[in-house]
PDB file of C-alpha atoms in Angstrom:
ATOM      1  CA  MET A   1     131.817   6.416-155.086  1.00  0.00           C
ATOM      2  CA  HIS A   2     128.354   7.834-155.792  1.00  0.00           C
ATOM      3  CA  SER A   3     127.531  11.526-155.724  1.00  0.00           C
ATOM      4  CA  ARG A   4     125.169  12.910-153.083  1.00  0.00           C
ATOM      5  CA  GLU A   5     122.555  13.468-155.822  1.00  0.00           C
ATOM      6  CA  GLU A   6     122.792   9.844-156.976  1.00  0.00           C
ATOM      7  CA  LEU A   7     122.532   8.561-153.411  1.00  0.00           C
ATOM      8  CA  THR A   8     119.551  10.809-152.697  1.00  0.00           C
ATOM      9  CA  GLY A   9     117.853   9.548-155.854  1.00  0.00           C
ATOM     10  CA  LYS A  10     118.427   5.949-154.786  1.00  0.00           C
ATOM     11  CA  LEU A  11     117.073   6.728-151.308  1.00  0.00           C
ATOM     12  CA  VAL A  12     113.906   8.232-152.811  1.00  0.00           C
ATOM     13  CA  GLU A  13     113.487   5.265-155.143  1.00  0.00           C
ATOM     14  CA  HIS A  14     114.009   2.618-152.465  1.00  0.00           C
ATOM     15  CA  MET A  15     111.897   4.346-149.799  1.00  0.00           C
ATOM     16  CA  SER A  16     109.074   4.701-152.306  1.00  0.00           C
ATOM     17  CA  HIS A  17     109.344   1.035-153.294  1.00  0.00           C
ATOM     18  CA  VAL A  18     109.331  -0.167-149.674  1.00  0.00           C
ATOM     19  CA  GLN A  19     106.319   2.003-148.823  1.00  0.00           C
ATOM     20  CA  ARG A  20     104.391   0.788-151.878  1.00  0.00           C
ATOM     21  CA  ARG A  21     105.145  -2.855-151.103  1.00  0.00           C
ATOM     22  CA  MET A  22     104.202  -2.456-147.459  1.00  0.00           C
ATOM     23  CA  ARG A  23     100.897  -0.839-148.465  1.00  0.00           C
ATOM     24  CA  ALA A  24     100.301  -3.666-150.939  1.00  0.00           C
ATOM     25  CA  ARG A  25     100.372  -6.146-148.047  1.00  0.00           C
ATOM     26  CA  ARG A  26      96.998  -4.931-146.881  1.00  0.00           C
ATOM     27  CA  SER A  27      95.664  -6.761-143.925  1.00  0.00           C
ATOM     28  CA  SER A  28      92.031  -7.792-143.843  1.00  0.00           C
ATOM     29  CA  ALA A  29      92.132  -6.714-140.194  1.00  0.00           C
ATOM     30  CA  TRP A  30      92.974  -3.168-141.347  1.00  0.00           C
ATOM     31  CA  LEU A  31      90.246  -3.164-143.993  1.00  0.00           C
ATOM     32  CA  ASP A  32      87.725  -4.424-141.432  1.00  0.00           C
ATOM     33  CA  LEU A  33      88.225  -1.265-139.376  1.00  0.00           C
ATOM     34  CA  ASP A  34      86.115   0.681-141.911  1.00  0.00           C
ATOM     35  CA  LEU A  35      87.757   4.040-141.251  1.00  0.00           C
ATOM     36  CA  THR A  36      88.766   6.827-143.573  1.00  0.00           C
ATOM     37  CA  ARG A  37      92.334   8.060-143.526  1.00  0.00           C
ATOM     38  CA  GLN A  38      91.273  11.261-141.725  1.00  0.00           C
ATOM     39  CA  GLN A  39      89.353   9.262-139.123  1.00  0.00           C
ATOM     40  CA  ALA A  40      92.384   7.035-138.508  1.00  0.00           C
ATOM     41  CA  LYS A  41      94.639  10.079-138.154  1.00  0.00           C
ATOM     42  CA  THR A  42      92.173  11.635-135.720  1.00  0.00           C
ATOM     43  CA  LEU A  43      92.055   8.518-133.561  1.00  0.00           C
ATOM     44  CA  HIS A  44      95.837   8.438-133.465  1.00  0.00           C
ATOM     45  CA  PHE A  45      95.964  12.139-132.517  1.00  0.00           C
ATOM     46  CA  LEU A  46      93.429  11.571-129.738  1.00  0.00           C
ATOM     47  CA  SER A  47      95.431   8.601-128.445  1.00  0.00           C
ATOM     48  CA  HIS A  48      97.839  11.182-126.983  1.00  0.00           C
ATOM     49  CA  GLY A  49      95.065  12.685-124.840  1.00  0.00           C
ATOM     50  CA  GLN A  50      91.887  14.688-125.132  1.00  0.00           C
ATOM     51  CA  ARG A  51      91.927  17.566-127.597  1.00  0.00           C
ATOM     52  CA  ARG A  52      89.796  20.572-128.378  1.00  0.00           C
ATOM     53  CA  MET A  53      87.937  20.622-131.669  1.00  0.00           C
ATOM     54  CA  SER A  54      90.107  23.518-132.834  1.00  0.00           C
ATOM     55  CA  GLU A  55      93.239  21.394-132.252  1.00  0.00           C
ATOM     56  CA  ILE A  56      91.758  18.520-134.242  1.00  0.00           C
ATOM     57  CA  ALA A  57      90.835  20.828-137.130  1.00  0.00           C
ATOM     58  CA  GLY A  58      94.316  22.342-137.063  1.00  0.00           C
ATOM     59  CA  ARG A  59      96.050  18.970-136.998  1.00  0.00           C
ATOM     60  CA  LEU A  60      94.034  17.713-139.958  1.00  0.00           C
ATOM     61  CA  ASP A  61      94.293  21.048-141.772  1.00  0.00           C
ATOM     62  CA  VAL A  62      90.524  21.267-142.226  1.00  0.00           C
ATOM     63  CA  GLU A  63      87.896  23.836-141.301  1.00  0.00           C
ATOM     64  CA  MET A  64      85.949  23.409-138.059  1.00  0.00           C
ATOM     65  CA  PRO A  65      82.727  22.232-139.773  1.00  0.00           C
ATOM     66  CA  SER A  66      84.634  19.402-141.495  1.00  0.00           C
ATOM     67  CA  ALA A  67      86.305  18.389-138.238  1.00  0.00           C
ATOM     68  CA  THR A  68      82.951  18.497-136.461  1.00  0.00           C
ATOM     69  CA  THR A  69      81.335  16.263-139.098  1.00  0.00           C
ATOM     70  CA  MET A  70      84.165  13.762-138.851  1.00  0.00           C
ATOM     71  CA  ILE A  71      83.996  13.722-135.048  1.00  0.00           C
ATOM     72  CA  ASP A  72      80.206  13.242-135.312  1.00  0.00           C
ATOM     73  CA  ARG A  73      80.862  10.092-137.353  1.00  0.00           C
ATOM     74  CA  LEU A  74      83.465   8.805-134.890  1.00  0.00           C
ATOM     75  CA  VAL A  75      81.051   9.473-132.005  1.00  0.00           C
ATOM     76  CA  ALA A  76      78.330   7.560-133.903  1.00  0.00           C
ATOM     77  CA  LYS A  77      80.742   4.627-134.281  1.00  0.00           C
ATOM     78  CA  GLY A  78      81.378   4.715-130.539  1.00  0.00           C
ATOM     79  CA  LEU A  79      85.080   5.518-130.945  1.00  0.00           C
ATOM     80  CA  VAL A  80      85.149   9.099-129.638  1.00  0.00           C
ATOM     81  CA  GLU A  81      83.267  10.982-126.962  1.00  0.00           C
ATOM     82  CA  ARG A  82      82.777  14.691-126.480  1.00  0.00           C
ATOM     83  CA  GLY A  83      82.957  16.582-123.239  1.00  0.00           C
ATOM     84  CA  GLN A  84      83.493  20.020-121.770  1.00  0.00           C
ATOM     85  CA  ASP A  85      86.948  21.389-121.179  1.00  0.00           C
ATOM     86  CA  PRO A  86      87.241  21.757-117.393  1.00  0.00           C
ATOM     87  CA  ALA A  87      89.352  24.887-117.921  1.00  0.00           C
ATOM     88  CA  ASP A  88      86.812  26.485-120.291  1.00  0.00           C
ATOM     89  CA  ARG A  89      83.246  25.168-120.202  1.00  0.00           C
ATOM     90  CA  ARG A  90      82.540  26.813-123.563  1.00  0.00           C
ATOM     91  CA  ALA A  91      85.129  24.614-125.281  1.00  0.00           C
ATOM     92  CA  VAL A  92      84.389  21.085-126.476  1.00  0.00           C
ATOM     93  CA  VAL A  93      87.041  18.428-125.979  1.00  0.00           C
ATOM     94  CA  CYS A  94      87.145  15.021-127.603  1.00  0.00           C
ATOM     95  CA  SER A  95      88.685  11.831-126.295  1.00  0.00           C
ATOM     96  CA  LEU A  96      88.800   8.181-127.236  1.00  0.00           C
ATOM     97  CA  THR A  97      86.315   5.714-125.842  1.00  0.00           C
ATOM     98  CA  ARG A  98      87.512   2.286-124.742  1.00  0.00           C
ATOM     99  CA  GLU A  99      86.629   1.000-128.224  1.00  0.00           C
ATOM    100  CA  GLY A 100      88.583   3.866-129.792  1.00  0.00           C
ATOM    101  CA  ILE A 101      91.619   2.959-127.701  1.00  0.00           C
ATOM    102  CA  GLU A 102      91.281  -0.664-128.841  1.00  0.00           C
ATOM    103  CA  ILE A 103      91.217   0.453-132.493  1.00  0.00           C
ATOM    104  CA  VAL A 104      94.434   2.458-132.028  1.00  0.00           C
ATOM    105  CA  GLU A 105      96.004  -0.580-130.373  1.00  0.00           C
ATOM    106  CA  ARG A 106      94.959  -2.630-133.415  1.00  0.00           C
ATOM    107  CA  PHE A 107      96.668  -0.053-135.681  1.00  0.00           C
ATOM    108  CA  SER A 108      99.876  -0.673-133.781  1.00  0.00           C
ATOM    109  CA  ALA A 109      99.470  -4.448-133.860  1.00  0.00           C
ATOM    110  CA  ILE A 110      98.826  -4.453-137.619  1.00  0.00           C
ATOM    111  CA  ARG A 111     101.830  -2.231-138.267  1.00  0.00           C
ATOM    112  CA  ALA A 112     104.031  -4.404-136.036  1.00  0.00           C
ATOM    113  CA  ALA A 113     102.862  -7.603-137.755  1.00  0.00           C
ATOM    114  CA  ARG A 114     103.713  -6.207-141.181  1.00  0.00           C
ATOM    115  CA  THR A 115     107.133  -5.092-140.031  1.00  0.00           C
ATOM    116  CA  GLU A 116     107.740  -8.463-138.378  1.00  0.00           C
ATOM    117  CA  SER A 117     106.806 -10.229-141.624  1.00  0.00           C
ATOM    118  CA  LEU A 118     109.385  -8.094-143.410  1.00  0.00           C
ATOM    119  CA  ALA A 119     112.009  -8.898-140.775  1.00  0.00           C
ATOM    120  CA  ALA A 120     111.210 -12.602-141.163  1.00  0.00           C
ATOM    121  CA  VAL A 121     112.495 -12.608-144.754  1.00  0.00           C
ATOM    122  CA  LEU A 122     115.760 -10.899-143.792  1.00  0.00           C
ATOM    123  CA  SER A 123     118.777 -12.760-142.501  1.00  0.00           C
ATOM    124  CA  THR A 124     120.312 -11.793-139.176  1.00  0.00           C
ATOM    125  CA  GLU A 125     123.202 -10.265-141.101  1.00  0.00           C
ATOM    126  CA  GLU A 126     120.813  -8.149-143.177  1.00  0.00           C
ATOM    127  CA  LEU A 127     118.976  -7.024-140.043  1.00  0.00           C
ATOM    128  CA  GLU A 128     122.310  -5.997-138.550  1.00  0.00           C
ATOM    129  CA  VAL A 129     122.709  -3.614-141.511  1.00  0.00           C
ATOM    130  CA  VAL A 130     119.080  -2.450-141.817  1.00  0.00           C
ATOM    131  CA  VAL A 131     118.407  -1.631-138.163  1.00  0.00           C
ATOM    132  CA  PRO A 132     121.316   0.822-137.740  1.00  0.00           C
ATOM    133  CA  ALA A 133     120.405   2.433-141.075  1.00  0.00           C
ATOM    134  CA  LEU A 134     116.820   2.936-139.893  1.00  0.00           C
ATOM    135  CA  GLU A 135     118.110   4.345-136.609  1.00  0.00           C
ATOM    136  CA  ILE A 136     120.001   6.946-138.647  1.00  0.00           C
ATOM    137  CA  LEU A 137     116.815   7.815-140.579  1.00  0.00           C
ATOM    138  CA  ALA A 138     114.753   7.967-137.373  1.00  0.00           C
ATOM    139  CA  ASP A 139     117.307  10.364-135.920  1.00  0.00           C
ATOM    140  CA  ALA A 140     117.376  12.437-139.117  1.00  0.00           C
ATOM    141  CA  VAL A 141     113.630  13.161-139.057  1.00  0.00           C
ATOM    142  CA  ARG A 142     114.082  14.722-135.605  1.00  0.00           C
ATOM    143  CA  ARG A 143     116.861  17.077-136.715  1.00  0.00           C
ATOM    144  CA  PRO A 144     116.342  20.798-137.257  1.00  0.00           C
ATOM    145  CA  GLY A 145     115.925  21.471-140.928  1.00  0.00           C
ATOM    146  CA  PHE A 146     113.918  18.339-141.667  1.00  0.00           C
ATOM    147  CA  MET A 147     110.607  19.256-143.271  1.00  0.00           C
ATOM    148  CA  PRO A 148     108.227  19.281-140.265  1.00  0.00           C
ATOM    149  CA  GLN A 149     104.554  18.402-140.505  1.00  0.00           C
ATOM    150  CA  ASP A 150     102.416  20.935-138.693  1.00  0.00           C
ATOM    151  CA  GLY A 151     105.583  22.063-136.903  1.00  0.00           C
ATOM    152  CA  ASP A 152     105.375  19.575-134.063  1.00  0.00           C
ATOM    153  CA  SER A 153     107.391  16.772-132.525  1.00  0.00           C
ATOM    154  CA  GLU A 154     104.786  14.074-133.162  1.00  0.00           C
ATOM    155  CA  SER A 155     105.320  14.122-136.934  1.00  0.00           C
ATOM    156  CA  SER A 156     107.164  10.795-137.043  1.00  0.00           C
ATOM    157  CA  GLU A 157     104.363   9.079-135.125  1.00  0.00           C
ATOM    158  CA  ARG A 158     101.758  10.645-137.384  1.00  0.00           C
ATOM    159  CA  GLU A 159     103.739   9.663-140.450  1.00  0.00           C
ATOM    160  CA  ALA A 160     103.766   6.068-139.263  1.00  0.00           C
ATOM    161  CA  LEU A 161     100.009   6.174-138.967  1.00  0.00           C
ATOM    162  CA  THR A 162      99.675   7.880-142.335  1.00  0.00           C
ATOM    163  CA  VAL A 163     101.572   5.038-143.966  1.00  0.00           C
ATOM    164  CA  GLU A 164      99.343   2.574-142.114  1.00  0.00           C
ATOM    165  CA  ALA A 165      96.199   4.524-142.985  1.00  0.00           C
ATOM    166  CA  ASP A 166      97.182   4.409-146.647  1.00  0.00           C
ATOM    167  CA  ALA A 167      97.377   0.630-146.383  1.00  0.00           C
TER     168      ALA A 167
END
C-alpha cells in the first residue's frame, strides 16, 4: 500500500506527463489559428456570452489598457465585435462574431480529436478504468477546497482551453 504522499507524487508526475504529451501532439489546424494564448482564452470566455471590458480584464488578470489592445486585435481579425451595454450605454461590451464562434468550435473539435486519438490506443478494458478515474478527477475540481481560478465555476472549462492554448 502506498502512502498518500507517494500517491500524490505519482498523480503529479503522471498528470504532467499526459499534459506534456498531449501538447506535443500539436495539430497544424491549431497552429493555423494564429492566436496568442490570451486571445484564445478571451474567445473562450466570450463564447459564454457578451462581456464588459472590465470583466475581460479581470478574467485575464490584466489591466484595462492591455485588455483593450487585445480586443482591438481580435476585432481587427474579425473575431470579436464591440457594442454598447443596453443597461449602461457608457459601458462597452464585447461578443464573438460568427467567425469567432467558428474558431471556438474549432478549439473544441481539435481538443476532441486529440482525446479521441488517445482513446484509440487504449483497449476497452483500459477505457473502463480510465473513464471512471477521470470522472472522479472532474468531480474533485468542483469540490470546495480545490484551488479555484478567479473564484468562479467555469475554471474547469477555462483550464481545458488553457491546456489547448498551450498546444
